Amino acid sequence: MLELDTVALRWQLALDANERALDAAAPVLATAELAHLRGDLVEERRQAKEGLGRLAEATGFRPAPWLSLVTISSQMLGLPGALTASLFDLDGVLTDSGVVHASAWAAAVDGLLQRVAERDGRHFIPFDRGEDYLNYIDGRPRLEGVHAFLDSRGIRLPEGKPGDRADAETAHGLARRKGEALERSLHHRGIAAVPGARRYLEATGHAGLKRGIVSASATALPMLELAGLATLVEDCVDAEVIRAEQLLPRPAPDVLLAACRRLGADPSQAVTFTPTSAGVEAGLAAGLIVVGVGEGERAERLRGSGAEQIVPSLAALLDRRLGSD
């Protein structure tokens, strides 16, 4: 398939470079000549945008690639200047995949919780897709999430082995059960991008920042593809990378530092967008600019973890001139 998002990015960067060149040459150009050249550039932007739109329509490329009619800066993204890289959490920042993950965890563990309650004569308390997911699962590798949640309920299971079947009463079996429940949910429900996330990713790339995904999920890349965002990022540090490079999960800074290395960015010139306290702590430890993403109780948790800037969504950061086609 013709990949027009990258074409749009390169065109945007070239047009913006022309704009900056005109700004630099302004002192030595006659007023009339400068006005003429600026008019030509405005027309070139318009024609490029229309041409991309026609090409997208002819090839069935959806959604149509975006080209801004103004030069994009970091400030228009709600960020300080001199940044070279941006790191995004997947769940809750770019996609609604946290809802799908939480549902898969409930499907995986509620049967176990029911059996334990019956065996021990306890009241059955199902997995809470809000509190339990946020407190024990969100942002953790899958097996670590299994242990954190079971510990919270005072349940002990044998560790088992990575090859355990989904019906095995082991920690690895439960992790596999969650993975299979997630696959079923993705097949039936799919994944959606959070409103404004696609435009923010586009604008970030058009401002010249490299874009990376950081996620403890083993399904980060498939979820990006389902949400239609895979062509808008340059790299992804996910469960596979974490395992291969033996990175400590957040709140340790390892994952973010690895993402910066892969993007060729100094951490002091990078920003991380995260909805979790562990993500905030990792960003501060790594020396990145940290933007917490969340509302209500989640926002309070982010503030308590040290996030100085908190927004309800990426769309809230975007300059209004970039928010529409």
XYZ file of C-alpha atoms in Angstrom:
325
model
C 0.000 0.000 0.000
C 1.195 3.506 -0.809
C 2.157 5.038 2.547
C 1.066 8.670 2.344
C 1.658 9.671 5.974
C 5.419 9.576 5.404
C 5.022 11.460 2.110
C 3.044 14.166 3.934
C 5.675 14.369 6.680
C 8.547 14.854 4.237
C 6.590 17.411 2.240
C 5.718 19.343 5.398
C 9.327 19.424 6.584
C 10.508 20.628 3.171
C 7.893 23.390 2.981
C 8.644 24.521 6.517
C 12.382 24.591 5.724
C 11.596 26.883 2.777
C 9.620 29.131 5.112
C 12.549 29.401 7.531
C 14.925 30.089 4.647
C 12.750 33.027 3.575
C 12.723 34.337 7.145
C 16.524 34.185 7.237
C 16.845 35.910 3.852
C 14.311 38.649 4.627
C 16.912 41.309 5.598
C 18.660 41.116 2.196
C 15.617 40.784 -0.079
C 13.590 43.606 -1.505
C 10.144 43.910 0.038
C 8.355 43.162 -3.227
C 10.542 40.149 -3.980
C 10.041 38.742 -0.468
C 6.284 39.167 -0.742
C 6.293 37.413 -4.109
C 8.310 34.467 -2.768
C 6.070 34.144 0.281
C 3.020 34.153 -1.978
C 4.554 31.389 -4.083
C 5.162 29.314 -0.950
C 1.588 29.762 0.251
C 0.356 28.560 -3.124
C 2.774 25.609 -3.050
C 1.421 24.579 0.364
C -2.136 24.769 -0.944
C -1.352 22.738 -4.053
C 0.567 20.124 -2.050
C -2.354 19.701 0.329
C -4.854 19.361 -2.500
C -2.585 16.961 -4.367
C -2.227 14.699 -1.351
C -5.974 14.728 -0.889
C -6.582 13.680 -4.496
C -3.948 10.957 -4.271
C -5.488 9.619 -1.060
C -8.930 9.535 -2.674
C -7.635 7.807 -5.789
C -5.780 5.132 -3.813
C -8.374 4.639 -1.085
C -5.905 5.746 1.609
C -7.802 6.433 4.847
C -7.648 8.672 6.708
C -6.294 11.210 4.248
C -2.811 12.485 5.174
C -2.638 15.913 6.763
C -0.520 18.851 5.681
C -0.456 22.053 7.729
C -0.657 25.404 5.958
C 1.544 26.964 8.661
C 5.021 26.095 9.910
C 4.774 23.926 13.037
C 6.888 24.551 16.128
C 7.185 22.786 19.476
C 5.337 25.681 21.079
C 2.311 24.910 18.904
C 2.334 21.455 20.513
C 2.191 23.000 24.000
C 5.867 22.123 24.540
C 9.117 24.049 25.059
C 11.465 24.489 22.130
C 14.679 22.573 21.374
C 13.035 19.142 21.663
C 14.039 16.324 19.333
C 11.936 13.355 20.486
C 8.532 12.532 21.923
C 7.610 9.290 23.715
C 3.996 8.219 24.044
C 2.308 5.646 26.234
C -0.213 3.659 24.241
C -3.041 3.017 26.716
C -4.959 6.143 27.619
C -2.732 8.519 25.646
C -3.050 7.352 22.043
C -5.686 4.608 22.171
C -8.553 3.264 24.270
C -6.683 -0.028 24.613
C -6.647 0.275 28.411
C -10.366 -0.540 28.373
C -9.701 -3.657 26.290
C -6.814 -4.725 28.513
C -8.926 -4.279 31.666
C -11.754 -6.363 30.178
C -9.305 -9.101 29.217
C -7.890 -9.180 32.740
C -11.394 -9.480 34.174
C -12.158 -12.367 31.826
C -8.902 -14.065 32.789
C -9.033 -13.780 36.586
C -12.706 -13.752 37.605
C -13.015 -17.523 37.261
C -10.022 -17.994 39.555
C -11.418 -15.482 42.065
C -14.770 -17.310 42.050
C -13.114 -20.669 42.718
C -10.977 -19.271 45.532
C -14.021 -17.621 47.127
C -15.997 -20.885 47.032
C -13.072 -22.917 48.341
C -12.326 -20.550 51.244
C -15.884 -19.527 52.014
C -15.211 -15.924 51.043
C -17.427 -13.356 49.384
C -16.666 -13.239 45.661
C -15.196 -9.852 44.695
C -14.674 -9.655 40.936
C -11.783 -7.863 39.241
C -12.401 -4.106 39.304
C -11.677 -2.811 35.807
C -11.020 0.641 37.180
C -9.251 0.413 40.537
C -7.628 -3.017 40.228
C -6.403 -2.308 36.716
C -5.013 1.104 37.659
C -3.416 -0.026 40.942
C -1.880 -3.372 40.002
C -1.830 -3.870 36.229
C -1.503 -0.625 34.283
C 1.993 -0.179 32.837
C 3.393 -3.460 34.194
C 4.643 -6.431 32.164
C 1.970 -9.133 32.084
C 3.542 -11.610 34.516
C 4.434 -8.832 36.944
C 0.811 -7.688 36.788
C -0.339 -11.224 37.623
C 1.798 -11.275 40.754
C 0.860 -7.743 41.851
C -2.866 -8.430 41.552
C -2.779 -11.871 43.185
C -0.710 -10.458 46.053
C -3.369 -7.790 46.580
C -5.943 -10.560 47.100
C -3.697 -12.776 49.191
C -3.713 -15.526 46.546
C -0.689 -17.708 45.849
C -0.234 -19.719 42.671
C 2.710 -21.842 41.520
C 4.927 -19.916 39.115
C 4.719 -22.556 36.421
C 6.550 -22.224 33.096
C 6.251 -19.888 30.080
C 4.758 -22.729 28.029
C 1.876 -23.423 30.444
C -1.579 -23.793 28.909
C -4.222 -21.159 29.593
C -6.149 -23.532 31.869
C -3.128 -24.201 34.114
C -3.540 -22.923 37.677
C -0.151 -21.181 37.590
C 1.017 -17.590 37.241
C 2.183 -18.296 33.683
C -1.110 -20.030 32.897
C -3.042 -17.002 34.107
C -0.833 -14.704 32.025
C -1.549 -16.845 28.958
C -5.266 -16.787 29.784
C -5.149 -12.993 29.782
C -3.335 -12.970 26.439
C -5.940 -15.214 24.823
C -8.788 -13.126 26.255
C -7.137 -10.026 24.795
C -6.862 -11.618 21.359
C -10.566 -12.471 21.410
C -11.471 -8.943 22.474
C -9.331 -7.362 19.770
C -10.958 -9.584 17.169
C -14.493 -8.660 18.210
C -14.083 -5.078 19.407
C -10.959 -3.631 17.831
C -9.065 -0.556 19.048
C -9.788 3.128 18.520
C -7.479 6.118 18.650
C -8.265 8.657 21.360
C -9.833 11.794 19.789
C -7.068 14.174 18.782
C -4.273 11.606 19.127
C -3.748 11.149 15.396
C -3.530 14.893 14.743
C -1.105 15.347 17.638
C 1.158 12.590 16.319
C 1.042 14.126 12.841
C 1.846 17.597 14.171
C 4.658 16.274 16.361
C 6.334 14.652 13.387
C 5.772 17.761 11.258
C 7.489 19.814 13.963
C 10.578 17.650 13.414
C 10.338 15.504 16.545
C 10.986 11.767 16.367
C 8.069 9.754 17.785
C 8.320 6.601 19.858
C 5.909 4.318 21.707
C 6.696 2.914 25.150
C 4.534 0.057 26.363
C 4.852 -3.029 28.524
C 2.302 -4.760 26.288
C 3.184 -7.634 23.995
C 0.547 -6.368 21.547
C 1.574 -2.706 21.243
C 2.347 -2.811 17.510
C -0.840 -4.693 16.506
C -2.855 -2.201 18.549
C -1.159 0.727 16.821
C -2.047 -0.816 13.475
C -5.665 -1.414 14.491
C -5.935 2.200 15.614
C -4.465 3.440 12.318
C -1.443 5.057 13.980
C 1.427 2.732 13.066
C 2.659 4.931 10.198
C 2.989 7.923 12.537
C 5.751 6.612 14.805
C 9.394 5.809 14.186
C 10.018 3.217 16.907
C 8.401 1.166 19.651
C 9.814 -0.164 22.916
C 7.400 -2.922 23.919
C 7.401 -6.165 25.888
C 9.606 -7.883 23.310
C 12.261 -5.147 23.476
C 12.041 -5.011 27.278
C 12.656 -8.748 27.444
C 15.416 -8.811 24.805
C 17.351 -5.895 26.325
C 16.587 -6.960 29.925
C 15.174 -3.551 30.779
C 13.674 -2.868 34.169
C 10.023 -1.804 33.874
C 8.887 1.626 34.945
C 9.194 3.360 37.427
C 12.831 2.546 36.590
C 14.026 4.831 33.754
C 15.377 1.969 31.584
C 12.516 1.826 29.075
C 12.530 5.568 28.402
C 16.312 5.742 28.124
C 16.235 2.835 25.665
C 13.599 4.623 23.580
C 15.741 7.768 23.496
C 18.774 5.753 22.372
C 16.803 4.102 19.591
C 15.587 7.495 18.376
C 19.039 9.080 18.684
C 17.804 11.661 21.184
C 19.315 13.125 24.330
C 16.862 12.538 27.206
C 17.080 16.220 28.146
C 15.617 17.022 24.723
C 12.765 14.517 24.905
C 9.252 14.546 26.339
C 7.187 11.631 27.614
C 3.378 11.569 27.685
C 2.053 9.124 30.275
C -1.155 8.384 32.193
C 0.553 6.432 35.014
C 2.413 7.323 38.191
C 5.132 4.834 37.241
C 5.520 6.616 33.905
C 5.873 9.983 35.633
C 8.493 8.650 38.049
C 10.419 7.005 35.208
C 10.358 10.189 33.133
C 11.677 12.304 35.996
C 14.391 9.746 36.762
C 15.437 9.676 33.092
C 15.630 13.479 32.890
C 12.803 13.901 30.366
C 10.096 16.538 30.293
C 7.009 14.793 31.682
C 3.426 15.466 30.649
C 0.812 13.568 32.612
C -2.357 12.657 30.707
C -5.528 12.101 32.704
C -8.500 13.588 34.491
C -10.084 13.363 37.940
C -8.516 10.853 40.297
C -5.927 9.835 37.705
C -4.790 13.458 37.382
C -4.419 13.698 41.160
C -2.260 10.570 41.175
C -0.089 11.994 38.425
C 0.320 15.254 40.340
C 1.205 13.340 43.487
C 3.907 11.485 41.549
C 5.568 14.739 40.543
C 4.055 15.626 37.161
C 4.155 19.408 36.803
C 2.093 19.513 33.615
C -1.131 17.516 33.412
C -3.640 17.596 30.560
C -6.878 15.679 29.961
C -5.720 14.649 26.489
C -3.148 15.403 23.811
C -5.747 17.470 21.981
C -5.694 19.993 24.842
C -2.054 20.806 24.040
C -2.533 21.460 20.350
C -2.590 25.000 18.944
C -6.073 25.691 17.572
C -4.610 26.412 14.133
C -3.588 22.746 13.908
C -6.789 21.214 15.172
C -8.786 21.263 11.965
C -8.260 20.362 8.341
